[in-house]
Tab-separated table of C-alpha atoms and ligand atoms in Angstrom:
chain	number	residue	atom	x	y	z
A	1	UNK	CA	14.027	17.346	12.569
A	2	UNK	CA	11.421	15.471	10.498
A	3	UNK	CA	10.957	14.543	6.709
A	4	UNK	CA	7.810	16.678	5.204
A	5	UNK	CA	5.987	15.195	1.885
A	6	UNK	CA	7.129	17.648	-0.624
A	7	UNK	CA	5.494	15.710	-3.590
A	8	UNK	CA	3.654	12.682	-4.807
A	9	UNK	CA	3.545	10.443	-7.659
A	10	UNK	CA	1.633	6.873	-8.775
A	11	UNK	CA	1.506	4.665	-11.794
A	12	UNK	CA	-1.301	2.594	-12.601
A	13	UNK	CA	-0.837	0.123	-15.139
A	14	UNK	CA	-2.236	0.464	-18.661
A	15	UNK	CA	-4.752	-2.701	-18.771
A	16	UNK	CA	-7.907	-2.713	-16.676
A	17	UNK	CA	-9.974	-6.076	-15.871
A	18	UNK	CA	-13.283	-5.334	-14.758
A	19	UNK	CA	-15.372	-7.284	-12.530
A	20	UNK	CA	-17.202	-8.781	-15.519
A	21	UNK	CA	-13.892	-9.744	-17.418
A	22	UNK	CA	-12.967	-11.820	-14.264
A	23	UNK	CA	-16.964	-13.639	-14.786
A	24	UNK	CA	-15.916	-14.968	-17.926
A	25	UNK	CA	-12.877	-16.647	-16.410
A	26	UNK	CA	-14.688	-18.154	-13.016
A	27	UNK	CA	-17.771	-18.747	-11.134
A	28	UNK	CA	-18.219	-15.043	-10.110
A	29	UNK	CA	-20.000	-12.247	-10.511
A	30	UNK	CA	-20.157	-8.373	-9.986
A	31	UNK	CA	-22.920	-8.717	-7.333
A	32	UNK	CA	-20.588	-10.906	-5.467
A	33	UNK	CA	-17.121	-8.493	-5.589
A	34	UNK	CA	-19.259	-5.031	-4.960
A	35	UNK	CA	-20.929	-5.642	-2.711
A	36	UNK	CA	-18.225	-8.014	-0.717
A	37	UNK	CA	-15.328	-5.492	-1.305
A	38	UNK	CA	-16.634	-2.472	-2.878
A	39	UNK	CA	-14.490	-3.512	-5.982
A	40	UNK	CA	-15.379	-3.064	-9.424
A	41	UNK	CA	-12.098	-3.159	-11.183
A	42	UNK	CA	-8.547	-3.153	-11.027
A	43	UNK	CA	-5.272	-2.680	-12.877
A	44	UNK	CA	-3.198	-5.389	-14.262
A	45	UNK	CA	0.687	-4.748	-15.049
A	46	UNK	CA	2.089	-6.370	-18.583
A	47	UNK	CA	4.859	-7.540	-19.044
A	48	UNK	CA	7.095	-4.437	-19.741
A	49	UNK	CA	5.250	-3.265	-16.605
A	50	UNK	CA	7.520	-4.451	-13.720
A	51	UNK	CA	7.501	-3.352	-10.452
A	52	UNK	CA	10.932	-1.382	-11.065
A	53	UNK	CA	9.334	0.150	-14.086
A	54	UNK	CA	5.940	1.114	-12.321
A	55	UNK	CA	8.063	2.501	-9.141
A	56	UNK	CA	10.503	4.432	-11.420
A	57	UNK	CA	7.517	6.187	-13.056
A	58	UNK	CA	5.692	6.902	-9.988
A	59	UNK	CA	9.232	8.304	-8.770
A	60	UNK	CA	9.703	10.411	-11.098
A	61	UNK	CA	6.234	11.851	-11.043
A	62	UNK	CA	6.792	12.449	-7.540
A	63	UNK	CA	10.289	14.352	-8.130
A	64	UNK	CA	8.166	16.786	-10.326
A	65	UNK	CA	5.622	17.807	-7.999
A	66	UNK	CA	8.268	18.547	-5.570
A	67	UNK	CA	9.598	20.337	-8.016
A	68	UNK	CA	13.568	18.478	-7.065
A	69	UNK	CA	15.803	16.769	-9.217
A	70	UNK	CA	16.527	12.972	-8.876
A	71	UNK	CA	20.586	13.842	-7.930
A	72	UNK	CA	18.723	15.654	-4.758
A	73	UNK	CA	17.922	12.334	-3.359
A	74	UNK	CA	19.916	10.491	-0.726
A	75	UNK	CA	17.728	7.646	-0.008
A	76	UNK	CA	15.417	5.516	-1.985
A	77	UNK	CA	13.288	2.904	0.004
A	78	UNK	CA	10.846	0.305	-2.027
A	79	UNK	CA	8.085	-1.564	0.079
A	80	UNK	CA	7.158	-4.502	-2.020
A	81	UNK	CA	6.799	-8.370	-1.907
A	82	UNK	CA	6.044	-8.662	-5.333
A	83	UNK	CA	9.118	-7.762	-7.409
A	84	UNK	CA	10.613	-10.184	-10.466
A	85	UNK	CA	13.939	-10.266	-9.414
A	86	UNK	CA	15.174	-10.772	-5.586
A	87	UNK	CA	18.388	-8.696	-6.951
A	88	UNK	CA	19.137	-6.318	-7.492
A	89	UNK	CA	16.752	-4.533	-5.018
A	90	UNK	CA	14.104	-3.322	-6.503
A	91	UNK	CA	15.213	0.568	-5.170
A	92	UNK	CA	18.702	-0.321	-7.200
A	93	UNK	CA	16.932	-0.466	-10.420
A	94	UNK	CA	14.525	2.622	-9.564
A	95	UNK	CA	17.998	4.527	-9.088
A	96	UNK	CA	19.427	3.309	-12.660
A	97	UNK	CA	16.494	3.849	-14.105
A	98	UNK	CA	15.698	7.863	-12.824
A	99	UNK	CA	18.912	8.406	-12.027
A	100	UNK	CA	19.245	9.123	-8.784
A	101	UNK	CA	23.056	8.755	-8.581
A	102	UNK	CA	23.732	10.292	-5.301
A	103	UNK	CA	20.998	7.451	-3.239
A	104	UNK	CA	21.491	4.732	-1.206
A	105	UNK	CA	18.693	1.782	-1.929
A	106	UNK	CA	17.129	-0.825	-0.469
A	107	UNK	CA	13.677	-2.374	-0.464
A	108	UNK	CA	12.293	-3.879	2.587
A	109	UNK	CA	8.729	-6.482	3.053
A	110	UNK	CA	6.117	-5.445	5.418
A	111	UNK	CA	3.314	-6.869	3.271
A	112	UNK	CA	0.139	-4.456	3.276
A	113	UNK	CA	1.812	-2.731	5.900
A	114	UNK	CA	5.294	-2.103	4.179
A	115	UNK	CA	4.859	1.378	2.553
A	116	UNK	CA	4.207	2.537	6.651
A	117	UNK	CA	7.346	0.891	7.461
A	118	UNK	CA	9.500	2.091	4.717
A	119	UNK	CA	7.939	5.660	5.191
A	120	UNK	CA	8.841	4.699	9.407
A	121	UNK	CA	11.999	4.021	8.286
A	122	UNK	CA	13.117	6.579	6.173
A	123	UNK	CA	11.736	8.868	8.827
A	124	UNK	CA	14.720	7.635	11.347
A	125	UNK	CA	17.097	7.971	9.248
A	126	UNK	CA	16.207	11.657	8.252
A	127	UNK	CA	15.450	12.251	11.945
A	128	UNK	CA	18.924	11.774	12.938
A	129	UNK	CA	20.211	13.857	9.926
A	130	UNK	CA	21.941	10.816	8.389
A	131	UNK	CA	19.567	11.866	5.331
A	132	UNK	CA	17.746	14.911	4.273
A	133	UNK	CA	15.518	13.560	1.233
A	134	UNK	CA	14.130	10.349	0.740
A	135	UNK	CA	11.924	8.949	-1.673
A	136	UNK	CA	9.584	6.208	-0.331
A	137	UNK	CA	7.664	3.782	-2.853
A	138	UNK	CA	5.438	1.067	-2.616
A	139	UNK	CA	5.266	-1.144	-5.392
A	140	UNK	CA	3.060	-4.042	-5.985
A	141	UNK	CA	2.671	-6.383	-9.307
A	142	UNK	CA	0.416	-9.163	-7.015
A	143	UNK	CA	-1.163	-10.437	-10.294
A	144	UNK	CA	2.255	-12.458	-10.308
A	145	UNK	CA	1.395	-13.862	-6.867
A	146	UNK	CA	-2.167	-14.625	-7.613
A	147	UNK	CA	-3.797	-18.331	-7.805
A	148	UNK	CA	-6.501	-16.913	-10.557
A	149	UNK	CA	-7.749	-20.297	-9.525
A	150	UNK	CA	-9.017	-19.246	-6.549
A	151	UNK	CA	-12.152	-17.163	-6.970
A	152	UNK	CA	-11.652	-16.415	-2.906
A	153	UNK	CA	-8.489	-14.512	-3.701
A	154	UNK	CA	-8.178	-13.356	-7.059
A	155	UNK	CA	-10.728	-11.026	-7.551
A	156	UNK	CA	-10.080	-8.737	-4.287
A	157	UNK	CA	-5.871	-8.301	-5.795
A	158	UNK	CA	-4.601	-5.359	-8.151
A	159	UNK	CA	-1.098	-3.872	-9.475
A	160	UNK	CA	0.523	-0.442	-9.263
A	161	UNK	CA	2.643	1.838	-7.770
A	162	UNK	CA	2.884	5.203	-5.430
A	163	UNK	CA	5.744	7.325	-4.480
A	164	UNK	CA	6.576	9.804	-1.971
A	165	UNK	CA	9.526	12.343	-1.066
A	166	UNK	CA	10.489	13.520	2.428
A	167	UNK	CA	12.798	16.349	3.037
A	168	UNK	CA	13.478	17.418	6.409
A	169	UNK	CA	12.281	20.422	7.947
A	170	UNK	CA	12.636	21.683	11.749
A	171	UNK	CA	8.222	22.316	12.376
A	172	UNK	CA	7.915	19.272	10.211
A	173	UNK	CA	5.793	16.688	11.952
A	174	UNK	CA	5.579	12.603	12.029
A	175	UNK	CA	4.545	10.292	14.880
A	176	UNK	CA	3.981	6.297	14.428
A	177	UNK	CA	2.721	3.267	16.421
A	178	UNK	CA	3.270	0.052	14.993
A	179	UNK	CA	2.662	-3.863	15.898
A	180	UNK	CA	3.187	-7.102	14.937
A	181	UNK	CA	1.831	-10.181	15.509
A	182	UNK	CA	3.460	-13.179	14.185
A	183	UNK	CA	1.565	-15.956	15.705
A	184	UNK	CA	-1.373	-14.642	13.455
A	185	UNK	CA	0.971	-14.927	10.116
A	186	UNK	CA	-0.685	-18.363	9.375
A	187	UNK	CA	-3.745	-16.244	8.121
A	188	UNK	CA	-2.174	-14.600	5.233
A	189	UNK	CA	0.538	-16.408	3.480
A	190	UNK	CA	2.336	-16.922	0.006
A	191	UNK	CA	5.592	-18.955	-0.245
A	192	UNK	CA	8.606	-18.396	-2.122
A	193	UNK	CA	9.089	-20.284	-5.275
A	194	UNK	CA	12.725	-20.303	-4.884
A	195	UNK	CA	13.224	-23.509	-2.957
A	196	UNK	CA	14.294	-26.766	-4.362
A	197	UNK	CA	11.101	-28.579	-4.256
A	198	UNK	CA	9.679	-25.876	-7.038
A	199	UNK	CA	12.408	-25.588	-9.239
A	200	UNK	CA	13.271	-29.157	-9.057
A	201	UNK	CA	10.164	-30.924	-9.377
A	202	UNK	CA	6.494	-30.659	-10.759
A	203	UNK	CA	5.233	-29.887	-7.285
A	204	UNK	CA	2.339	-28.342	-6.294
A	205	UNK	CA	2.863	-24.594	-6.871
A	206	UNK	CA	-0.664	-23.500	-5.134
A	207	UNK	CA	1.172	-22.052	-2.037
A	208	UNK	CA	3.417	-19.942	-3.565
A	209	UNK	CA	0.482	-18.125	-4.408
A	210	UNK	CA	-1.429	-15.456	-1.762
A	211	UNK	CA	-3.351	-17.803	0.313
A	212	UNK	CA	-5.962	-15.627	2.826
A	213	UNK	CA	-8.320	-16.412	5.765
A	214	UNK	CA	-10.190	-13.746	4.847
A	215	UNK	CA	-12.713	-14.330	7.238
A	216	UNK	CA	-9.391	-14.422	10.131
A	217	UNK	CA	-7.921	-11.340	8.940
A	218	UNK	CA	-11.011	-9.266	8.426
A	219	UNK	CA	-11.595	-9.736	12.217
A	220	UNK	CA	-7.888	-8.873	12.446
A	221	UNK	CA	-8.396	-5.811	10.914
A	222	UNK	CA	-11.296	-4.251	12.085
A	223	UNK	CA	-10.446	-4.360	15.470
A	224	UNK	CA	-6.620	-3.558	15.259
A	225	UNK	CA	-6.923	-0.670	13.083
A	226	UNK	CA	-9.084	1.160	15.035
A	227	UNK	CA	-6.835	0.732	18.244
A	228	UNK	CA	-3.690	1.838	16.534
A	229	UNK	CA	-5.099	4.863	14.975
A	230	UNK	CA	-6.589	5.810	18.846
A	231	UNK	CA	-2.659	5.044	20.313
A	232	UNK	CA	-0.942	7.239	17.844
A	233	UNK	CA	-3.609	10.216	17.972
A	234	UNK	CA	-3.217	9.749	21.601
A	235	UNK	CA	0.745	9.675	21.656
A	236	UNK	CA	0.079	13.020	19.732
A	237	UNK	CA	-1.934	14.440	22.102
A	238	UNK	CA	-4.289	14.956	19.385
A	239	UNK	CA	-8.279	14.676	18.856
A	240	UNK	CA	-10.312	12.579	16.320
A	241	UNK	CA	-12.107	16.081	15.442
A	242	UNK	CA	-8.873	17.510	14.532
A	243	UNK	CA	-7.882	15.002	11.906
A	244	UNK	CA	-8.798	15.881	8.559
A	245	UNK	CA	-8.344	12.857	7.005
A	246	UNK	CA	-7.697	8.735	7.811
A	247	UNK	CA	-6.170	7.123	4.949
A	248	UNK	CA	-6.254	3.627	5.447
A	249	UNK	CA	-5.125	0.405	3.382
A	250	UNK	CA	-7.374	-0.191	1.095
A	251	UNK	CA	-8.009	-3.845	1.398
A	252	UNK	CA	-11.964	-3.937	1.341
A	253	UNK	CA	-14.318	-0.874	1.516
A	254	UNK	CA	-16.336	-2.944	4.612
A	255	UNK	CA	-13.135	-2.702	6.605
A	256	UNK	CA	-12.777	1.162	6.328
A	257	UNK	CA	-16.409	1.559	7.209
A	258	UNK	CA	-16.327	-0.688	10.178
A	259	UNK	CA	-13.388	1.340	11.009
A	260	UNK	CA	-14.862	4.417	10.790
A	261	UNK	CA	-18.349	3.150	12.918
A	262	UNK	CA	-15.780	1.694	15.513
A	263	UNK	CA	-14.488	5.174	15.860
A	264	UNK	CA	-17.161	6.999	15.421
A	265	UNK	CA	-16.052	9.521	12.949
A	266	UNK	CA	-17.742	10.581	9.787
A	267	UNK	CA	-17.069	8.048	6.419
A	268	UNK	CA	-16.330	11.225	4.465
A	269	UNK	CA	-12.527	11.564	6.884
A	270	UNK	CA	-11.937	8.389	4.736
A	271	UNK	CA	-10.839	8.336	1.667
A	272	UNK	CA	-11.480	5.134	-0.858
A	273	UNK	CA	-10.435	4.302	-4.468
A	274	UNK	CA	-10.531	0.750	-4.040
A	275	UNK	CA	-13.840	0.567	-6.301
A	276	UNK	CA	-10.975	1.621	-9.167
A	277	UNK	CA	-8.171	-0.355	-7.996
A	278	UNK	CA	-8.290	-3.556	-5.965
A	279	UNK	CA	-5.919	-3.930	-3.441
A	280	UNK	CA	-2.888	-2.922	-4.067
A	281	UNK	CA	-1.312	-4.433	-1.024
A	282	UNK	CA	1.564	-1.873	-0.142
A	283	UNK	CA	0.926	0.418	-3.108
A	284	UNK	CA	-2.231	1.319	-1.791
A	285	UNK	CA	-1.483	4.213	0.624
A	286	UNK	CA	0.587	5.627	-1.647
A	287	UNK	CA	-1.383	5.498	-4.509
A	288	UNK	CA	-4.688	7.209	-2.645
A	289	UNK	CA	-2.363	9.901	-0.929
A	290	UNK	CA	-1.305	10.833	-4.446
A	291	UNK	CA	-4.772	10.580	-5.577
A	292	UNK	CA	-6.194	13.098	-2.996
A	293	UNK	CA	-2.962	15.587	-3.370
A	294	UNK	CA	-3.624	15.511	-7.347
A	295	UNK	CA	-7.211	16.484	-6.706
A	296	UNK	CA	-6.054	19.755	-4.145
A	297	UNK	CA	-8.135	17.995	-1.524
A	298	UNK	CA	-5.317	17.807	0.813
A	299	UNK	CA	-4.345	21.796	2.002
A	300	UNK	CA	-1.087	22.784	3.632
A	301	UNK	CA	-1.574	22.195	8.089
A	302	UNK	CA	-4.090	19.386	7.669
A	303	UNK	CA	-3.863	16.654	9.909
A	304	UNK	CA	-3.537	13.131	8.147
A	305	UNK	CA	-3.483	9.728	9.329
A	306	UNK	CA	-2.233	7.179	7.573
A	307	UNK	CA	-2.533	3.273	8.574
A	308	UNK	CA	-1.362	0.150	7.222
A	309	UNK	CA	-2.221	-3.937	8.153
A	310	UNK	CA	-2.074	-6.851	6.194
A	311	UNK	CA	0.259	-9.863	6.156
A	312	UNK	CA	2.601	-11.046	9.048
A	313	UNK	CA	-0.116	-10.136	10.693
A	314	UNK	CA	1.620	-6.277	11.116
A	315	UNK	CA	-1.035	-3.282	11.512
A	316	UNK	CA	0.683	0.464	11.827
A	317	UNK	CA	-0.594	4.401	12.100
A	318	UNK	CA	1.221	7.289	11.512
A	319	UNK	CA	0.097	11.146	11.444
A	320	UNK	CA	1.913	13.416	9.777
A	321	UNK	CA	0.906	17.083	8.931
A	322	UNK	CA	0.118	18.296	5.087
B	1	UT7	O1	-4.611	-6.652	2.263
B	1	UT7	C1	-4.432	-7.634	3.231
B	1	UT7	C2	-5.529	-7.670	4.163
B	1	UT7	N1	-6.675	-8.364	3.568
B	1	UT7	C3	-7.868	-8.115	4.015
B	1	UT7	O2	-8.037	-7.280	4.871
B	1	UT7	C4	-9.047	-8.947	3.509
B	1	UT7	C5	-9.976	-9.253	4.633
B	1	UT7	N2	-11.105	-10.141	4.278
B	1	UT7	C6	-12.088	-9.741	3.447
B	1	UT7	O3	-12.092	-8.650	2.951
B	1	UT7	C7	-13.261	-10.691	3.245
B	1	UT7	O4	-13.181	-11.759	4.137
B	1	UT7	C8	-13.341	-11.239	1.782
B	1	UT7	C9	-13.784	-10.148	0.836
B	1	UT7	C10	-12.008	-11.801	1.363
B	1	UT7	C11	-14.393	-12.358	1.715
B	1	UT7	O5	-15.643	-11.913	2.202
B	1	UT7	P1	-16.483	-12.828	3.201
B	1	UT7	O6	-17.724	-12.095	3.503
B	1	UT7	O7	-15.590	-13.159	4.365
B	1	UT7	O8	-16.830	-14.074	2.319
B	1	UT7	P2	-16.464	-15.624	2.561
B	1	UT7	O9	-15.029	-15.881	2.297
B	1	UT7	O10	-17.025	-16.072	3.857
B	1	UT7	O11	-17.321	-16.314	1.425
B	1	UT7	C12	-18.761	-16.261	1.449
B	1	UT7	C13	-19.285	-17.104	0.300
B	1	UT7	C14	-18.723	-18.509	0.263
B	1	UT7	O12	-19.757	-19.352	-0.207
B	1	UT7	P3	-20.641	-20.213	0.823
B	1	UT7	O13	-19.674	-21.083	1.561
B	1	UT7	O14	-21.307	-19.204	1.718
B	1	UT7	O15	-21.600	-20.942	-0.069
B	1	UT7	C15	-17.634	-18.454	-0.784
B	1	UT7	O16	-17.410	-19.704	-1.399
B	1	UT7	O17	-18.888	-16.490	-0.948
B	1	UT7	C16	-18.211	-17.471	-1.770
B	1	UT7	N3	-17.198	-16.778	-2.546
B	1	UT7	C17	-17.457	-16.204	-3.734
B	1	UT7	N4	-18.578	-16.145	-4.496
B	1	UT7	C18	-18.521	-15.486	-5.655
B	1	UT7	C19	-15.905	-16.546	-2.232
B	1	UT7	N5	-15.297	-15.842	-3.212
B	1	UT7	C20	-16.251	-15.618	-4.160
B	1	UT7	C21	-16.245	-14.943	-5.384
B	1	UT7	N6	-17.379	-14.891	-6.101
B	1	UT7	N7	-15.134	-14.319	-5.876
């Protein structure tokens, strides 16, 4: 027994900051963020845009097109690192505010990897019947965490929200590989502000901002991504040629195409709306699966894989069936 998608939802907040809005506030330019990261804008959440508010909405979008009511669900799982209040969970105030009465919530921080791990998790829980529908979210407001100092940083980040729901079925379909590697974490790194040394004194607040070797993790990701993706199509005893679609992280449009030159499979397998976006950091998955069911290019028996890395370092795959 496996959890199936039975629906999809996303929120994308209201305000949108092109890459020329960001080359009035630093030394940057649109030349420089295309053709880096394949960016060219991203949403930016205000301040009645939480990350509870932008999951609940993408929730409940999702709970339509599965066409279930929010009482249905037994489990609510939010991947983010990004949310304004440590607690209540963040899946706590999605179930307040859709109502899901009957769920059990908690959020959990896998970085750019966390929507795979929630999704992971929720997965073993359904698998041994201790739940029959989920609903998995990522949820990222990282314009909170970003030093819009740092021109290195800044202009690659965006905010948002996907959802998914699971309901188990007996043909239903869902294998994962997963890694970490913490020695790497050093790379990718944002402290918390709730120590004394912040709230007590004027200190420097610059690392409790994202801080990125993006040269470090680039190298991190090209080469891990492709590996992972080969280990889980392998533990599926399945072929590259029967995958109809690779839906990776979307942390940099130069990543996915090294990705899909590594494994020598056609760009078109891999979807991209980072151009529209920015990273969303755990949102991002989410967000394009939602994208690609809304547009009916996803068709019931097609072969998806999905794959997550970012911060920890932690780099996943999973492939489920549409
Ligand atoms: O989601 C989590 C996972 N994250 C990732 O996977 C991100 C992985 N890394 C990357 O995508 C890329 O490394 C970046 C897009 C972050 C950076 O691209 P890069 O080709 O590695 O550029 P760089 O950092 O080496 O910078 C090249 C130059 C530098 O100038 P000099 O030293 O060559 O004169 C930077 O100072 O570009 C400069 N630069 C910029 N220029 C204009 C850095 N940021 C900017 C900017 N605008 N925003």
């Amino acid at each position: 027994m496996t959890g199936k998608i039975k629906g999809t939802g996303s929120y994308r907040p209201v305000q949108v900051w092109d890459n020329d809005n960001l080359s009035h506030m630093m030394d940057t330019s649109d030349e420089w963020i295309r053709g880096r990261t394949g960016i060219r804008q991203r949403h930016i959440a205000g301040q009645e845009e939480t990350v509870a508010y932008m999951a609940a909405r993408a929730a409940e979008k999702a709970l339509t097109d599965a066409g279930m009511w929010p009482e249905q669900i037994d489990l609510i799982l939010v991947s983010t690192m990004s949310a304004e209040r440590i607690m209540p969970c963040t899946a706590c105030e999605v179930q307040k505010l859709i109502g899901a009465v009957n769920a059990t919530c908690f959020d959990l921080n896998g970085a750019c990897t966390g929507f795979l791990l929630a999704l992971n998790t929720a997965q073993a829980y359904l698998g041994q019947q201790i739940y029959h529908r989920a609903l998995v979210i990522g949820a990222e407001a990282l314009s909170h965490l970003t030093n819009w100092q740092d021109r290195s940083t800044c202009v690659l980040f965006g905010d948002g929200a996907g959802a998914v729901i699971l309901e188990n079925e007996e043909s239903a379909v869902y294998i994962q590989a997963t890694h970490s590697m913490g020695n790497g974490g050093e790379s990718l790194t944002c402290a918390s502000r709730n120590r004394p040394e912040f709230t007590e004194t004027r200190a420097d607040l610059s690392s409790t901002y994202m801080q990125m070797d993006g040269k470090e993790v680039f190298k991190f990701a090209v080469s891990k991504v492709p590996e992972v993706i080969l280990e889980v199509l392998e533990k599926a005893g399945k072929t590259k040629e029967e995958i109809r679609y690779y839906m990776l992280h979307q942390a940099n449009q130069r990543i996915v195409s090294s990705v899909a030159k590594h494994m020598k499979e056609p760009l078109e397998k891999f979807p991209m709306n980072i151009e529209n976006l920015g990273n969303t950091s755990s949102a991002s998955i989410p967000l394009l699966l939602d994208e690609w069911n809304k547009k009916g290019e996803l068709k019931a028996g097609d072969w998806v894989v999905l794959s997550g890395f970012g911060g920890g370092l932690t780099y996943g795959a999973s492939l489920l069936q549409w």
